[in-house]
Amino acid sequence: QVQLVESGGGLVQAGGSLRLSCAASGNIFRIFAMGWYRQSPGKQRELVARITPGGSTNYADSVKGRFTISRDNAKNTVYLQMNSLKFEDTAVYYCNSDPVIPSSWGRGTQVTVSS
């Protein structure tokens, strides 16, 4: 069973940057596309960025040009570099495969953007 641990969140001013990390427990996870998801209170969890095993990336329109997803297969880690953060980016951020493995959701990492 895959374990995922997110880290790197925090409180940041609008316009600032954060780098999130997602550590995966097993090498087998690398065969899937990986995604970063976020969820705000009362809202559905949404996919904001994804990266394929070959390195192709996709982004939600709301974060395009500001966020960059990457992966380091040697470290079993996926990253999300978030620049020019906006208040609307405030959410709990999770990583998982795309499609998701429901049992593998971690606790997420809180990102709070203040103005």
mmCIF file of N, CA and C in Angstrom:
data_model
loop_
_atom_site.group_PDB
_atom_site.id
_atom_site.type_symbol
_atom_site.label_atom_id
_atom_site.label_comp_id
_atom_site.label_asym_id
_atom_site.label_seq_id
_atom_site.Cartn_x
_atom_site.Cartn_y
_atom_site.Cartn_z
ATOM 1 N N GLN A 1 0.826 -1.178 0.000
ATOM 2 C CA GLN A 1 0.000 0.000 0.000
ATOM 3 C C GLN A 1 0.876 1.249 0.000
ATOM 4 N N VAL A 2 0.482 2.235 -0.792
ATOM 5 C CA VAL A 2 1.259 3.449 -0.955
ATOM 6 C C VAL A 2 0.974 4.414 0.184
ATOM 7 N N GLN A 3 2.038 5.001 0.706
ATOM 8 C CA GLN A 3 1.923 6.076 1.680
ATOM 9 C C GLN A 3 2.464 7.364 1.073
ATOM 10 N N LEU A 4 1.764 8.454 1.313
ATOM 11 C CA LEU A 4 2.149 9.757 0.803
ATOM 12 C C LEU A 4 2.192 10.749 1.955
ATOM 13 N N VAL A 5 3.258 11.510 2.022
ATOM 14 C CA VAL A 5 3.433 12.493 3.079
ATOM 15 C C VAL A 5 3.747 13.835 2.457
ATOM 16 N N GLU A 6 2.854 14.791 2.665
ATOM 17 C CA GLU A 6 3.028 16.135 2.138
ATOM 18 C C GLU A 6 3.678 17.034 3.183
ATOM 19 N N SER A 7 4.470 17.976 2.719
ATOM 20 C CA SER A 7 5.112 18.924 3.613
ATOM 21 C C SER A 7 5.421 20.209 2.862
ATOM 22 N N GLY A 8 5.774 21.237 3.594
ATOM 23 C CA GLY A 8 6.217 22.481 2.994
ATOM 24 C C GLY A 8 5.230 23.627 3.052
ATOM 25 N N GLY A 9 4.022 23.364 3.519
ATOM 26 C CA GLY A 9 3.043 24.424 3.609
ATOM 27 C C GLY A 9 3.365 25.401 4.719
ATOM 28 N N GLY A 10 2.597 26.465 4.750
ATOM 29 C CA GLY A 10 2.797 27.477 5.764
ATOM 30 C C GLY A 10 2.004 28.718 5.465
ATOM 31 N N LEU A 11 2.311 29.758 6.206
ATOM 32 C CA LEU A 11 1.669 31.056 6.046
ATOM 33 C C LEU A 11 2.584 31.958 5.236
ATOM 34 N N VAL A 12 2.037 32.567 4.211
ATOM 35 C CA VAL A 12 2.837 33.403 3.328
ATOM 36 C C VAL A 12 2.019 34.605 2.874
ATOM 37 N N GLN A 13 2.693 35.706 2.655
ATOM 38 C CA GLN A 13 2.045 36.898 2.133
ATOM 39 C C GLN A 13 1.709 36.732 0.658
ATOM 40 N N ALA A 14 0.654 37.388 0.222
ATOM 41 C CA ALA A 14 0.335 37.397 -1.199
ATOM 42 C C ALA A 14 1.542 37.877 -1.996
ATOM 43 N N GLY A 15 1.798 37.192 -3.094
ATOM 44 C CA GLY A 15 2.963 37.486 -3.901
ATOM 45 C C GLY A 15 4.178 36.661 -3.545
ATOM 46 N N GLY A 16 4.114 35.958 -2.435
ATOM 47 C CA GLY A 16 5.226 35.147 -1.990
ATOM 48 C C GLY A 16 5.241 33.775 -2.629
ATOM 49 N N SER A 17 6.162 32.946 -2.149
ATOM 50 C CA SER A 17 6.374 31.627 -2.730
ATOM 51 C C SER A 17 6.477 30.557 -1.661
ATOM 52 N N LEU A 18 6.095 29.354 -2.024
ATOM 53 C CA LEU A 18 6.282 28.171 -1.206
ATOM 54 C C LEU A 18 6.637 27.007 -2.111
ATOM 55 N N ARG A 19 7.337 26.038 -1.562
ATOM 56 C CA ARG A 19 7.667 24.819 -2.279
ATOM 57 C C ARG A 19 7.166 23.633 -1.467
ATOM 58 N N LEU A 20 6.226 22.909 -2.024
ATOM 59 C CA LEU A 20 5.662 21.744 -1.374
ATOM 60 C C LEU A 20 6.375 20.480 -1.831
ATOM 61 N N SER A 21 6.459 19.521 -0.932
ATOM 62 C CA SER A 21 7.059 18.236 -1.243
ATOM 63 C C SER A 21 6.090 17.120 -0.907
ATOM 64 N N CYS A 22 6.148 16.060 -1.671
ATOM 65 C CA CYS A 22 5.338 14.869 -1.449
ATOM 66 C C CYS A 22 6.248 13.666 -1.541
ATOM 67 N N ALA A 23 6.431 12.991 -0.425
ATOM 68 C CA ALA A 23 7.276 11.809 -0.375
ATOM 69 C C ALA A 23 6.418 10.556 -0.458
ATOM 70 N N ALA A 24 6.740 9.685 -1.378
ATOM 71 C CA ALA A 24 6.010 8.445 -1.584
ATOM 72 C C ALA A 24 6.787 7.274 -1.020
ATOM 73 N N SER A 25 6.057 6.275 -0.539
ATOM 74 C CA SER A 25 6.690 5.148 0.144
ATOM 75 C C SER A 25 7.238 4.082 -0.790
ATOM 76 N N GLY A 26 6.716 3.978 -1.994
ATOM 77 C CA GLY A 26 7.089 2.887 -2.863
ATOM 78 C C GLY A 26 7.457 3.317 -4.270
ATOM 79 N N ASN A 27 8.409 2.590 -4.834
ATOM 80 C CA ASN A 27 8.851 2.898 -6.188
ATOM 81 C C ASN A 27 7.759 2.668 -7.230
ATOM 82 N N ILE A 28 6.840 1.755 -6.939
ATOM 83 C CA ILE A 28 5.786 1.422 -7.885
ATOM 84 C C ILE A 28 4.907 2.634 -8.194
ATOM 85 N N PHE A 29 4.871 3.567 -7.264
ATOM 86 C CA PHE A 29 4.052 4.762 -7.445
ATOM 87 C C PHE A 29 4.508 5.577 -8.636
ATOM 88 N N ARG A 30 5.747 5.436 -9.004
ATOM 89 C CA ARG A 30 6.308 6.238 -10.085
ATOM 90 C C ARG A 30 5.790 5.861 -11.463
ATOM 91 N N ILE A 31 5.062 4.762 -11.563
ATOM 92 C CA ILE A 31 4.540 4.371 -12.863
ATOM 93 C C ILE A 31 3.298 5.168 -13.231
ATOM 94 N N PHE A 32 2.725 5.880 -12.272
ATOM 95 C CA PHE A 32 1.524 6.665 -12.499
ATOM 96 C C PHE A 32 1.864 8.133 -12.674
ATOM 97 N N ALA A 33 0.974 8.832 -13.363
ATOM 98 C CA ALA A 33 1.013 10.278 -13.292
ATOM 99 C C ALA A 33 0.728 10.713 -11.863
ATOM 100 N N MET A 34 1.389 11.763 -11.442
ATOM 101 C CA MET A 34 1.200 12.300 -10.102
ATOM 102 C C MET A 34 0.544 13.665 -10.178
ATOM 103 N N GLY A 35 -0.274 13.946 -9.190
ATOM 104 C CA GLY A 35 -0.951 15.221 -9.165
ATOM 105 C C GLY A 35 -0.917 15.875 -7.802
ATOM 106 N N TRP A 36 -1.004 17.175 -7.833
ATOM 107 C CA TRP A 36 -1.252 17.954 -6.625
ATOM 108 C C TRP A 36 -2.706 18.405 -6.646
ATOM 109 N N TYR A 37 -3.374 18.178 -5.549
ATOM 110 C CA TYR A 37 -4.768 18.539 -5.375
ATOM 111 C C TYR A 37 -4.884 19.528 -4.229
ATOM 112 N N ARG A 38 -5.940 20.299 -4.235
ATOM 113 C CA ARG A 38 -6.172 21.192 -3.111
ATOM 114 C C ARG A 38 -7.655 21.239 -2.774
ATOM 115 N N GLN A 39 -7.915 21.542 -1.517
ATOM 116 C CA GLN A 39 -9.281 21.606 -1.040
ATOM 117 C C GLN A 39 -9.424 22.711 -0.006
ATOM 118 N N SER A 40 -10.388 23.580 -0.237
ATOM 119 C CA SER A 40 -10.746 24.615 0.710
ATOM 120 C C SER A 40 -12.012 24.181 1.439
ATOM 121 N N PRO A 41 -12.263 24.714 2.634
ATOM 122 C CA PRO A 41 -13.466 24.325 3.379
ATOM 123 C C PRO A 41 -14.736 24.516 2.566
ATOM 124 N N GLY A 42 -15.566 23.482 2.539
ATOM 125 C CA GLY A 42 -16.828 23.551 1.833
ATOM 126 C C GLY A 42 -16.736 23.377 0.334
ATOM 127 N N LYS A 43 -15.546 23.116 -0.185
ATOM 128 C CA LYS A 43 -15.369 22.968 -1.620
ATOM 129 C C LYS A 43 -14.859 21.575 -1.956
ATOM 130 N N GLN A 44 -15.068 21.184 -3.197
ATOM 131 C CA GLN A 44 -14.565 19.909 -3.679
ATOM 132 C C GLN A 44 -13.055 19.969 -3.855
ATOM 133 N N ARG A 45 -12.431 18.827 -3.650
ATOM 134 C CA ARG A 45 -11.013 18.729 -3.918
ATOM 135 C C ARG A 45 -10.778 18.809 -5.424
ATOM 136 N N GLU A 46 -9.820 19.611 -5.828
ATOM 137 C CA GLU A 46 -9.561 19.811 -7.239
ATOM 138 C C GLU A 46 -8.104 19.539 -7.580
ATOM 139 N N LEU A 47 -7.908 19.053 -8.775
ATOM 140 C CA LEU A 47 -6.572 18.825 -9.292
ATOM 141 C C LEU A 47 -6.031 20.134 -9.850
ATOM 142 N N VAL A 48 -4.863 20.542 -9.382
ATOM 143 C CA VAL A 48 -4.294 21.802 -9.848
ATOM 144 C C VAL A 48 -3.070 21.601 -10.728
ATOM 145 N N ALA A 49 -2.392 20.478 -10.600
ATOM 146 C CA ALA A 49 -1.214 20.210 -11.413
ATOM 147 C C ALA A 49 -0.977 18.720 -11.488
ATOM 148 N N ARG A 50 -0.443 18.258 -12.608
ATOM 149 C CA ARG A 50 -0.118 16.855 -12.748
ATOM 150 C C ARG A 50 1.143 16.699 -13.581
ATOM 151 N N ILE A 51 1.823 15.585 -13.379
ATOM 152 C CA ILE A 51 3.027 15.291 -14.134
ATOM 153 C C ILE A 51 3.058 13.809 -14.440
ATOM 154 N N THR A 52 3.354 13.473 -15.680
ATOM 155 C CA THR A 52 3.416 12.088 -16.108
ATOM 156 C C THR A 52 4.783 11.501 -15.798
ATOM 157 N N PRO A 53 4.909 10.160 -15.850
ATOM 158 C CA PRO A 53 6.234 9.569 -15.656
ATOM 159 C C PRO A 53 7.273 10.100 -16.626
ATOM 160 N N GLY A 54 6.848 10.501 -17.813
ATOM 161 C CA GLY A 54 7.763 11.049 -18.791
ATOM 162 C C GLY A 54 8.066 12.519 -18.627
ATOM 163 N N GLY A 55 7.409 13.169 -17.667
ATOM 164 C CA GLY A 55 7.712 14.554 -17.371
ATOM 165 C C GLY A 55 6.788 15.584 -17.992
ATOM 166 N N SER A 56 5.764 15.141 -18.707
ATOM 167 C CA SER A 56 4.796 16.088 -19.247
ATOM 168 C C SER A 56 3.935 16.644 -18.126
ATOM 169 N N THR A 57 3.622 17.919 -18.195
ATOM 170 C CA THR A 57 2.888 18.579 -17.123
ATOM 171 C C THR A 57 1.615 19.220 -17.631
ATOM 172 N N ASN A 58 0.658 19.347 -16.734
ATOM 173 C CA ASN A 58 -0.593 20.033 -16.996
ATOM 174 C C ASN A 58 -0.986 20.810 -15.758
ATOM 175 N N TYR A 59 -1.642 21.942 -15.976
ATOM 176 C CA TYR A 59 -2.022 22.814 -14.879
ATOM 177 C C TYR A 59 -3.446 23.312 -15.053
ATOM 178 N N ALA A 60 -4.110 23.486 -13.929
ATOM 179 C CA ALA A 60 -5.382 24.175 -13.953
ATOM 180 C C ALA A 60 -5.152 25.622 -14.374
ATOM 181 N N ASP A 61 -6.125 26.185 -15.054
ATOM 182 C CA ASP A 61 -5.983 27.561 -15.525
ATOM 183 C C ASP A 61 -5.705 28.540 -14.382
ATOM 184 N N SER A 62 -6.237 28.243 -13.219
ATOM 185 C CA SER A 62 -6.101 29.149 -12.091
ATOM 186 C C SER A 62 -4.669 29.272 -11.578
ATOM 187 N N VAL A 63 -3.820 28.297 -11.880
ATOM 188 C CA VAL A 63 -2.448 28.315 -11.385
ATOM 189 C C VAL A 63 -1.417 28.355 -12.499
ATOM 190 N N LYS A 64 -1.848 28.262 -13.730
ATOM 191 C CA LYS A 64 -0.936 28.224 -14.862
ATOM 192 C C LYS A 64 -0.066 29.478 -14.895
ATOM 193 N N GLY A 65 1.218 29.267 -15.071
ATOM 194 C CA GLY A 65 2.162 30.364 -15.103
ATOM 195 C C GLY A 65 2.717 30.740 -13.751
ATOM 196 N N ARG A 66 2.118 30.224 -12.687
ATOM 197 C CA ARG A 66 2.569 30.524 -11.329
ATOM 198 C C ARG A 66 3.112 29.299 -10.598
ATOM 199 N N PHE A 67 2.538 28.135 -10.865
ATOM 200 C CA PHE A 67 2.939 26.896 -10.194
ATOM 201 C C PHE A 67 3.726 26.021 -11.150
ATOM 202 N N THR A 68 4.677 25.279 -10.609
ATOM 203 C CA THR A 68 5.452 24.330 -11.386
ATOM 204 C C THR A 68 5.530 23.012 -10.634
ATOM 205 N N ILE A 69 5.090 21.939 -11.274
ATOM 206 C CA ILE A 69 5.186 20.612 -10.689
ATOM 207 C C ILE A 69 6.410 19.904 -11.260
ATOM 208 N N SER A 70 7.081 19.148 -10.424
ATOM 209 C CA SER A 70 8.236 18.378 -10.865
ATOM 210 C C SER A 70 8.322 17.106 -10.039
ATOM 211 N N ARG A 71 9.129 16.169 -10.501
ATOM 212 C CA ARG A 71 9.304 14.927 -9.754
ATOM 213 C C ARG A 71 10.749 14.483 -9.807
ATOM 214 N N ASP A 72 11.189 13.880 -8.727
ATOM 215 C CA ASP A 72 12.522 13.315 -8.618
ATOM 216 C C ASP A 72 12.333 11.838 -8.319
ATOM 217 N N ASN A 73 12.432 11.015 -9.345
ATOM 218 C CA ASN A 73 12.157 9.593 -9.184
ATOM 219 C C ASN A 73 13.151 8.914 -8.239
ATOM 220 N N ALA A 74 14.385 9.387 -8.224
ATOM 221 C CA ALA A 74 15.386 8.804 -7.342
ATOM 222 C C ALA A 74 15.038 9.005 -5.879
ATOM 223 N N LYS A 75 14.321 10.073 -5.579
ATOM 224 C CA LYS A 75 13.932 10.379 -4.209
ATOM 225 C C LYS A 75 12.479 10.035 -3.911
ATOM 226 N N ASN A 76 11.778 9.480 -4.891
ATOM 227 C CA ASN A 76 10.350 9.180 -4.731
ATOM 228 C C ASN A 76 9.584 10.401 -4.231
ATOM 229 N N THR A 77 9.865 11.534 -4.822
ATOM 230 C CA THR A 77 9.313 12.788 -4.340
ATOM 231 C C THR A 77 8.767 13.616 -5.493
ATOM 232 N N VAL A 78 7.629 14.228 -5.255
ATOM 233 C CA VAL A 78 7.009 15.166 -6.183
ATOM 234 C C VAL A 78 6.963 16.530 -5.512
ATOM 235 N N TYR A 79 7.230 17.560 -6.287
ATOM 236 C CA TYR A 79 7.284 18.916 -5.755
ATOM 237 C C TYR A 79 6.247 19.807 -6.430
ATOM 238 N N LEU A 80 5.876 20.836 -5.729
ATOM 239 C CA LEU A 80 5.057 21.886 -6.308
ATOM 240 C C LEU A 80 5.643 23.225 -5.891
ATOM 241 N N GLN A 81 6.262 23.898 -6.837
ATOM 242 C CA GLN A 81 6.768 25.238 -6.606
ATOM 243 C C GLN A 81 5.654 26.227 -6.888
ATOM 244 N N MET A 82 5.307 27.017 -5.898
ATOM 245 C CA MET A 82 4.207 27.959 -6.001
ATOM 246 C C MET A 82 4.755 29.368 -5.873
ATOM 247 N N ASN A 83 4.610 30.140 -6.923
ATOM 248 C CA ASN A 83 5.058 31.524 -6.944
ATOM 249 C C ASN A 83 3.868 32.451 -7.121
ATOM 250 N N SER A 84 4.091 33.713 -6.827
ATOM 251 C CA SER A 84 3.052 34.736 -6.978
ATOM 252 C C SER A 84 1.740 34.292 -6.344
ATOM 253 N N LEU A 85 1.833 33.819 -5.129
ATOM 254 C CA LEU A 85 0.669 33.258 -4.459
ATOM 255 C C LEU A 85 -0.414 34.306 -4.233
ATOM 256 N N LYS A 86 -1.652 33.858 -4.361
ATOM 257 C CA LYS A 86 -2.819 34.687 -4.164
ATOM 258 C C LYS A 86 -3.625 34.172 -2.984
ATOM 259 N N PHE A 87 -4.466 35.027 -2.445
ATOM 260 C CA PHE A 87 -5.331 34.613 -1.353
ATOM 261 C C PHE A 87 -6.172 33.402 -1.753
ATOM 262 N N GLU A 88 -6.586 33.358 -3.004
ATOM 263 C CA GLU A 88 -7.423 32.284 -3.507
ATOM 264 C C GLU A 88 -6.713 30.932 -3.542
ATOM 265 N N ASP A 89 -5.398 30.928 -3.377
ATOM 266 C CA ASP A 89 -4.647 29.685 -3.321
ATOM 267 C C ASP A 89 -4.712 29.024 -1.952
ATOM 268 N N THR A 90 -5.269 29.705 -0.982
ATOM 269 C CA THR A 90 -5.369 29.156 0.367
ATOM 270 C C THR A 90 -6.177 27.863 0.353
ATOM 271 N N ALA A 91 -5.578 26.788 0.855
ATOM 272 C CA ALA A 91 -6.212 25.473 0.835
ATOM 273 C C ALA A 91 -5.291 24.477 1.518
ATOM 274 N N VAL A 92 -5.818 23.288 1.756
ATOM 275 C CA VAL A 92 -4.981 22.163 2.117
ATOM 276 C C VAL A 92 -4.568 21.477 0.822
ATOM 277 N N TYR A 93 -3.289 21.268 0.663
ATOM 278 C CA TYR A 93 -2.749 20.677 -0.551
ATOM 279 C C TYR A 93 -2.375 19.221 -0.317
ATOM 280 N N TYR A 94 -2.779 18.379 -1.236
ATOM 281 C CA TYR A 94 -2.537 16.948 -1.166
ATOM 282 C C TYR A 94 -1.866 16.482 -2.451
ATOM 283 N N CYS A 95 -1.133 15.403 -2.353
ATOM 284 C CA CYS A 95 -0.657 14.747 -3.553
ATOM 285 C C CYS A 95 -1.267 13.360 -3.651
ATOM 286 N N ASN A 96 -1.345 12.864 -4.852
ATOM 287 C CA ASN A 96 -1.840 11.528 -5.120
ATOM 288 C C ASN A 96 -1.579 11.245 -6.591
ATOM 289 N N SER A 97 -1.828 10.028 -6.992
ATOM 290 C CA SER A 97 -1.740 9.707 -8.399
ATOM 291 C C SER A 97 -2.956 10.250 -9.130
ATOM 292 N N ASP A 98 -2.903 10.200 -10.436
ATOM 293 C CA ASP A 98 -4.024 10.550 -11.289
ATOM 294 C C ASP A 98 -4.234 9.388 -12.248
ATOM 295 N N PRO A 99 -5.276 8.588 -12.051
ATOM 296 C CA PRO A 99 -6.362 8.705 -11.087
ATOM 297 C C PRO A 99 -5.904 8.415 -9.657
ATOM 298 N N VAL A 100 -6.670 8.885 -8.701
ATOM 299 C CA VAL A 100 -6.272 8.780 -7.312
ATOM 300 C C VAL A 100 -6.389 7.358 -6.793
ATOM 301 N N ILE A 101 -5.584 7.073 -5.795
ATOM 302 C CA ILE A 101 -5.723 5.877 -4.974
ATOM 303 C C ILE A 101 -6.371 6.344 -3.680
ATOM 304 N N PRO A 102 -7.653 6.054 -3.472
ATOM 305 C CA PRO A 102 -8.371 6.647 -2.339
ATOM 306 C C PRO A 102 -7.737 6.388 -0.977
ATOM 307 N N SER A 103 -7.173 5.207 -0.788
ATOM 308 C CA SER A 103 -6.589 4.867 0.503
ATOM 309 C C SER A 103 -5.242 5.529 0.746
ATOM 310 N N SER A 104 -4.709 6.221 -0.244
ATOM 311 C CA SER A 104 -3.364 6.771 -0.143
ATOM 312 C C SER A 104 -3.317 8.257 0.193
ATOM 313 N N TRP A 105 -4.464 8.893 0.352
ATOM 314 C CA TRP A 105 -4.465 10.303 0.738
ATOM 315 C C TRP A 105 -3.718 10.494 2.051
ATOM 316 N N GLY A 106 -2.819 11.458 2.062
ATOM 317 C CA GLY A 106 -2.142 11.822 3.292
ATOM 318 C C GLY A 106 -2.930 12.851 4.061
ATOM 319 N N ARG A 107 -2.277 13.447 5.034
ATOM 320 C CA ARG A 107 -2.942 14.485 5.817
ATOM 321 C C ARG A 107 -2.969 15.827 5.108
ATOM 322 N N GLY A 108 -2.184 15.972 4.088
ATOM 323 C CA GLY A 108 -2.097 17.230 3.375
ATOM 324 C C GLY A 108 -1.231 18.232 4.117
ATOM 325 N N THR A 109 -0.981 19.345 3.462
ATOM 326 C CA THR A 109 -0.225 20.425 4.079
ATOM 327 C C THR A 109 -0.964 21.735 3.830
ATOM 328 N N GLN A 110 -1.131 22.502 4.877
ATOM 329 C CA GLN A 110 -1.925 23.723 4.809
ATOM 330 C C GLN A 110 -1.115 24.859 4.198
ATOM 331 N N VAL A 111 -1.704 25.503 3.220
ATOM 332 C CA VAL A 111 -1.147 26.717 2.635
ATOM 333 C C VAL A 111 -2.119 27.846 2.910
ATOM 334 N N THR A 112 -1.648 28.867 3.586
ATOM 335 C CA THR A 112 -2.469 30.025 3.887
ATOM 336 C C THR A 112 -1.788 31.269 3.336
ATOM 337 N N VAL A 113 -2.495 31.977 2.487
ATOM 338 C CA VAL A 113 -1.968 33.183 1.857
ATOM 339 C C VAL A 113 -2.719 34.381 2.411
ATOM 340 N N SER A 114 -1.994 35.309 2.963
ATOM 341 C CA SER A 114 -2.584 36.512 3.522
ATOM 342 C C SER A 114 -2.240 37.710 2.659
ATOM 343 N N SER A 115 -3.073 38.730 2.750
ATOM 344 C CA SER A 115 -2.839 39.950 1.990
ATOM 345 C C SER A 115 -2.246 41.041 2.861
#
